[in-house]
XYZ file of C-alpha atoms in Angstrom:
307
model
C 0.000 0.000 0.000
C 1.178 3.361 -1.145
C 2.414 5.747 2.203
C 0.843 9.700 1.385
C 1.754 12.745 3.117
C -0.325 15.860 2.226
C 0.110 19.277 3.082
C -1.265 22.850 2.073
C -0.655 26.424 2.978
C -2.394 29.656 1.531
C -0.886 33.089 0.133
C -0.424 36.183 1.839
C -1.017 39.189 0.984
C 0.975 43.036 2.128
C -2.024 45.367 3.345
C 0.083 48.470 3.415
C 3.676 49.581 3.624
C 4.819 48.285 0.739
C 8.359 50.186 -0.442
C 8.562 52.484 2.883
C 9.897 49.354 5.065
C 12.576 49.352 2.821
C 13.812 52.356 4.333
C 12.910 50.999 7.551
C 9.396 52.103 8.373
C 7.154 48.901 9.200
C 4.908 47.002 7.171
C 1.733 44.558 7.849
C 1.142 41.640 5.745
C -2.237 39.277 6.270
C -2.789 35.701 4.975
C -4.755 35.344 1.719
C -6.870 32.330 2.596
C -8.371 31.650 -0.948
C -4.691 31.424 -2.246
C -3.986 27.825 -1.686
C -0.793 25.571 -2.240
C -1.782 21.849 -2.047
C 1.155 19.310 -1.598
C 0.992 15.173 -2.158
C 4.184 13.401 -1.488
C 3.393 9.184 -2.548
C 5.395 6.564 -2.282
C 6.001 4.755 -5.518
C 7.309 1.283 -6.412
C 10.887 -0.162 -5.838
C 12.370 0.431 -9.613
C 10.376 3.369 -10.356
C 12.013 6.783 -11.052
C 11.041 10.020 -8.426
C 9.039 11.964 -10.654
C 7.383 15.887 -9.539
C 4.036 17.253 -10.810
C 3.597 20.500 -11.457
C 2.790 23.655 -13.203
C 5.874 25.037 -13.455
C 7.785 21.529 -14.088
C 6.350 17.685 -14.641
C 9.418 15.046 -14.992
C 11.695 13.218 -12.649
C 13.929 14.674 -9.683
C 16.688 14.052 -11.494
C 15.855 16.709 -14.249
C 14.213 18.948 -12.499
C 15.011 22.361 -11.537
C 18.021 23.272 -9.044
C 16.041 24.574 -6.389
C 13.097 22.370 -6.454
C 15.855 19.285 -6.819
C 17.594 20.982 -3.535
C 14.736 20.914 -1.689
C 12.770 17.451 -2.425
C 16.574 15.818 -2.772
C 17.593 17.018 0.969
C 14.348 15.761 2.634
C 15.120 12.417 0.828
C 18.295 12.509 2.276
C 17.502 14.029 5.779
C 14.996 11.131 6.482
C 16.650 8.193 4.746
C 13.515 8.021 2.289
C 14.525 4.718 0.369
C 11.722 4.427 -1.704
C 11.061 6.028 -5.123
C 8.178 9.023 -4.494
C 6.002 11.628 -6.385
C 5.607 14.888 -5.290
C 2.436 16.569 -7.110
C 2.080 20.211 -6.119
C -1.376 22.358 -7.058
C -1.742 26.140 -6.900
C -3.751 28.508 -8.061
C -1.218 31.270 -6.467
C 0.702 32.522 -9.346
C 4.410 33.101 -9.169
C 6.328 36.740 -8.827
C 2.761 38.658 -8.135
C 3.584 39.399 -4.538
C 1.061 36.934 -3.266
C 3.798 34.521 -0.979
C 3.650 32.068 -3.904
C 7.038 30.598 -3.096
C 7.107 30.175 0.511
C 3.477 28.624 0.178
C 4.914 25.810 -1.254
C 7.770 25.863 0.707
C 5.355 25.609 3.753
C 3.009 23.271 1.958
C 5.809 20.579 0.977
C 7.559 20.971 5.137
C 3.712 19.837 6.398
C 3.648 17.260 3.512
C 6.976 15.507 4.101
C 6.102 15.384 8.116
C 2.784 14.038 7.126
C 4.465 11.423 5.137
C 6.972 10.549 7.433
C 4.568 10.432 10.304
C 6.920 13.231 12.547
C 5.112 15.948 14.432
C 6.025 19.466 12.953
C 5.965 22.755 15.992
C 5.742 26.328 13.820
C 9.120 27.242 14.763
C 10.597 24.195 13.014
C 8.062 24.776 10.342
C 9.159 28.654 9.985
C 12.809 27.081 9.896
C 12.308 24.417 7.399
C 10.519 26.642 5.309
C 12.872 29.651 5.299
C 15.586 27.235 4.572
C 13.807 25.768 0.770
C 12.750 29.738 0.400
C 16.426 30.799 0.620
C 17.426 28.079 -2.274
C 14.833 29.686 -4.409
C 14.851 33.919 -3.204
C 18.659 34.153 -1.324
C 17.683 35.759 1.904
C 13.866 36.285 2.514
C 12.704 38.304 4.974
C 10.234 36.203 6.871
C 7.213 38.229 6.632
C 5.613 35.630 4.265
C 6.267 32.433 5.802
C 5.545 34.084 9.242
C 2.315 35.203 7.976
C 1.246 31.963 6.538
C 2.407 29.727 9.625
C 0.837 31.678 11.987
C -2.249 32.665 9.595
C -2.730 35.966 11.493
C -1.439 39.886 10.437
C 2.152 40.351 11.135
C 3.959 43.469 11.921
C 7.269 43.550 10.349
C 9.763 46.420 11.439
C 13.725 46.210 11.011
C 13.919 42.640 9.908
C 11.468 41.998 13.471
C 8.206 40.137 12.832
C 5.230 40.397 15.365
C 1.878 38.958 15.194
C -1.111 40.835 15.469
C -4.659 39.902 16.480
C -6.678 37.899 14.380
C -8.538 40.476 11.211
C -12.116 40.740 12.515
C -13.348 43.529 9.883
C -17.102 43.418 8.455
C -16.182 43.684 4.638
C -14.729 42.146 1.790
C -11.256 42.307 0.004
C -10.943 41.535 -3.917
C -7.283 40.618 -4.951
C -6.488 41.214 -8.672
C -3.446 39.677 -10.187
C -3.229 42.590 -13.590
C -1.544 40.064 -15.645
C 1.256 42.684 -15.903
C 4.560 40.916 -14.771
C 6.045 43.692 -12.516
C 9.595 44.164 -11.515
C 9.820 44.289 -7.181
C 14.159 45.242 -7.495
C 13.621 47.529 -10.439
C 10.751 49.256 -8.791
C 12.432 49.438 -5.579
C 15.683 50.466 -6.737
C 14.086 53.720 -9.006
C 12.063 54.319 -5.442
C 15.808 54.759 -3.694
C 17.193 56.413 -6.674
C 14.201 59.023 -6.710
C 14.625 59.492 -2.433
C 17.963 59.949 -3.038
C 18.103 62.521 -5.741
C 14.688 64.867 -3.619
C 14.102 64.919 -0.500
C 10.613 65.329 -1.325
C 9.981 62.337 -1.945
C 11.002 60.321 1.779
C 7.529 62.731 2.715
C 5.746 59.889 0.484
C 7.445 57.228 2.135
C 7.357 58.859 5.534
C 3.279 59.205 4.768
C 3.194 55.298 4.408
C 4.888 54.725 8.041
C 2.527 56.722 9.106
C -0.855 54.902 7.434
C 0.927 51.604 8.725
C -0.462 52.561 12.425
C -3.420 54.112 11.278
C -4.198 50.426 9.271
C -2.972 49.029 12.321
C -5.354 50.974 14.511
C -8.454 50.137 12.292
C -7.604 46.120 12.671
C -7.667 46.770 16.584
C -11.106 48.472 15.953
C -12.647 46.796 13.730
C -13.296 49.825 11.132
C -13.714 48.871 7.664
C -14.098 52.852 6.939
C -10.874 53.857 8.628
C -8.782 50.639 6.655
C -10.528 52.354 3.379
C -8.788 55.922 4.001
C -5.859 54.099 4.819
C -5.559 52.431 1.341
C -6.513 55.685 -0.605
C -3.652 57.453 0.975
C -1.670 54.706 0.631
C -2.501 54.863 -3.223
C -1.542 58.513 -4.053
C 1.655 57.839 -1.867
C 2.948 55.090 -3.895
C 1.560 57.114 -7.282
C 4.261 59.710 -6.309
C 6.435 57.570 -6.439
C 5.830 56.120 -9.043
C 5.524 52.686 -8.488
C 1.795 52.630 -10.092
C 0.676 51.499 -13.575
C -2.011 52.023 -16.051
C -3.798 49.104 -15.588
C -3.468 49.487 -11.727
C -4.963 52.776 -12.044
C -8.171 51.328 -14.611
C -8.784 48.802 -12.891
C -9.456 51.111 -9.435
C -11.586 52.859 -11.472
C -13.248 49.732 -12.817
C -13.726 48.635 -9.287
C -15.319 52.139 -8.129
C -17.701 52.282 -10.564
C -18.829 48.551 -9.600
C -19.142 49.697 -5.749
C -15.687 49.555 -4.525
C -14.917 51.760 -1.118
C -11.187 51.967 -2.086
C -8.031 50.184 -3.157
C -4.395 50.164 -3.689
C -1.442 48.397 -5.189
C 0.011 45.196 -3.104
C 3.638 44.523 -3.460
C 6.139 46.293 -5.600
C 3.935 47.500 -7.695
C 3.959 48.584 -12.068
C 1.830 45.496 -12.388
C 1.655 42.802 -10.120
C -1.678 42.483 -7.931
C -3.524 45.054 -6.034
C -6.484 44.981 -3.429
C -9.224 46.295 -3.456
C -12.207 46.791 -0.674
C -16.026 45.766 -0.668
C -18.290 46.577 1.786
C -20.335 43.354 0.687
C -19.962 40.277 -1.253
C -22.181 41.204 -3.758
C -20.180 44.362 -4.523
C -16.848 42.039 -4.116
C -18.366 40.015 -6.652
C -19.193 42.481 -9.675
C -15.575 43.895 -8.730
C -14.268 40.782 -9.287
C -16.205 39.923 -12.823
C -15.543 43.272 -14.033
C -11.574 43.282 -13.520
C -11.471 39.640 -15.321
C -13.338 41.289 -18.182
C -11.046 44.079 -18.171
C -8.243 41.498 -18.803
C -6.887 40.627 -15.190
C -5.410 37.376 -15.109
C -7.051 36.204 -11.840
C -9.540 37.351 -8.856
C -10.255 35.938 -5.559
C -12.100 37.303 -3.110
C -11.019 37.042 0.526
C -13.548 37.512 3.717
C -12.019 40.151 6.198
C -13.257 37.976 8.842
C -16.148 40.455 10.246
């Protein structure tokens, strides 16, 4: 009989302070529940080859890509796995849109490979395992996202610190769009420095965003959907000033507004890439949602605040 571990993790998703925490202001990311990363690991016959399913490879460990090879190969090895196995992973999280794609599956395939090998798995081993497979694929993540995801609460992240908050408990509705515009997180970031460095007017933008981080903060403790929507449309003409916006970013708020939406920003490092955007119900959520995909984004989902 064939021995199955299984494992999944969802997406997450940065609510505000995107850009300013790279000059050292804080941030707060929040899961993104209906962004899921589903992990089988079975074991296959003596004789048979290791083989990996997936959208982004299908063929045996041997071929496969360095870091997903690094990753599979050193649990094999870690756990003296002497049978042949398949590894199938499923996603509907696409890669480089901000969304925590990659340590998803790094999170999904650590709670897989303890499943299959019948080990109990704590969250700080879990956070460990999984930063260890997300540095063979990113170099030196941060943490945010597999912090995030373990815990599946808001973090705070300040100076390279992470710090959980209380659970979201907002009545309302968030719509993430993925623009099908590939967006560029260093280049973006690096014309952000460039443009701080060159006029002085521009740290005010990023000195704005430190200070909407608390004020987004503050509207989590209390609940207020109305406060969370100033926050983003601040937010939004900050990171327009510095230019980290895009055409389609800016249609498809205005899309979203004329279908209901209270307000909504960019997510990530912006000129493409996903953005959020706030409903006050799920039938507003919805024609948001409908309306962006005829627009031409790639992908919607539409996350519960938790009110």
């Amino acid at each position: 009989m064939a021995q199955i571990g299984y494992g999944e993790a969802n997406g997450k998703v940065i609510l505000i302070g995107e850009h300013a925490v790279t000059f050292g202001q804080p941030a707060i990311a929040i899961p993104f529940t209906t962004g899921k990363v589903k992990v089988t690991i079975q074991s296959l016959n003596a004789g048979d080859t290791s083989y990996i399913n997936s959208d982004v490879y299908e063929g045996t460990l041997q071929s496969a890509p360095e870091h997903i090879k690094s990753v599979i190969s050193r649990f094999i090895d870690k756990y003296h796995i002497e049978e042949p196995i398949n590894v199938k992973f499923e996603t509907n999280l696409p890669p480089s849109r901000g969304l925590g794609s990659s340590a998803a599956m790094a999170i999904a395939f650590v709670r897989a490979s303890y499943d299959y090998i019948g080990e109990p798995l704590s969250d700080e081993l879990l956070i460990e395992e999984a930063n260890w497979a997300e540095q063979i694929a990113h170099g030196k993540p941060s943490g945010i996202d597999t912090q995030t995801i373990v815990s599946n609460k808001p973090v705070w992240f300040h100076q390279g610190k992470v710090t959980t908050l209380k659970p979201l408990s907002i009545n309302g509705y968030m719509v993430v769009i993925d623009t099908g515009v590939q967006g560029s997180t260093k280049q973006a970031v690096e014309d952000v420095h460039q443009l701080c460095n060159h006029n002085e007017q521009y740290m005010q933008y990023i000195e704005h965003i430190g200070t909407l981080v608390y004020d987004a903060n503050e509207a989590i403790e209390h609940h207020d959907f109305t406060q969370l929507a100033h926050v983003f449309e601040r937010a939004q003409e900050n990171l327009r000033k510095l230019t980290v916006s895009h055409d389609n970013i800016e249609a498809l708020l205005e899309i979203s507004k004329l279908q209901g939406a209270t307000a909504g920003k960019l997510t990530g490092g912006g000129r493409g890439g996903s953005m959020i955007v706030l409903a006050q119900n799920l039938d507003i959520a919805e024609k948001i949602a409908t309306s962006a995909e005829k627009f031409g984004a790639h992908h919607t989902w539409i996350e519960n605040l938790g009110g």
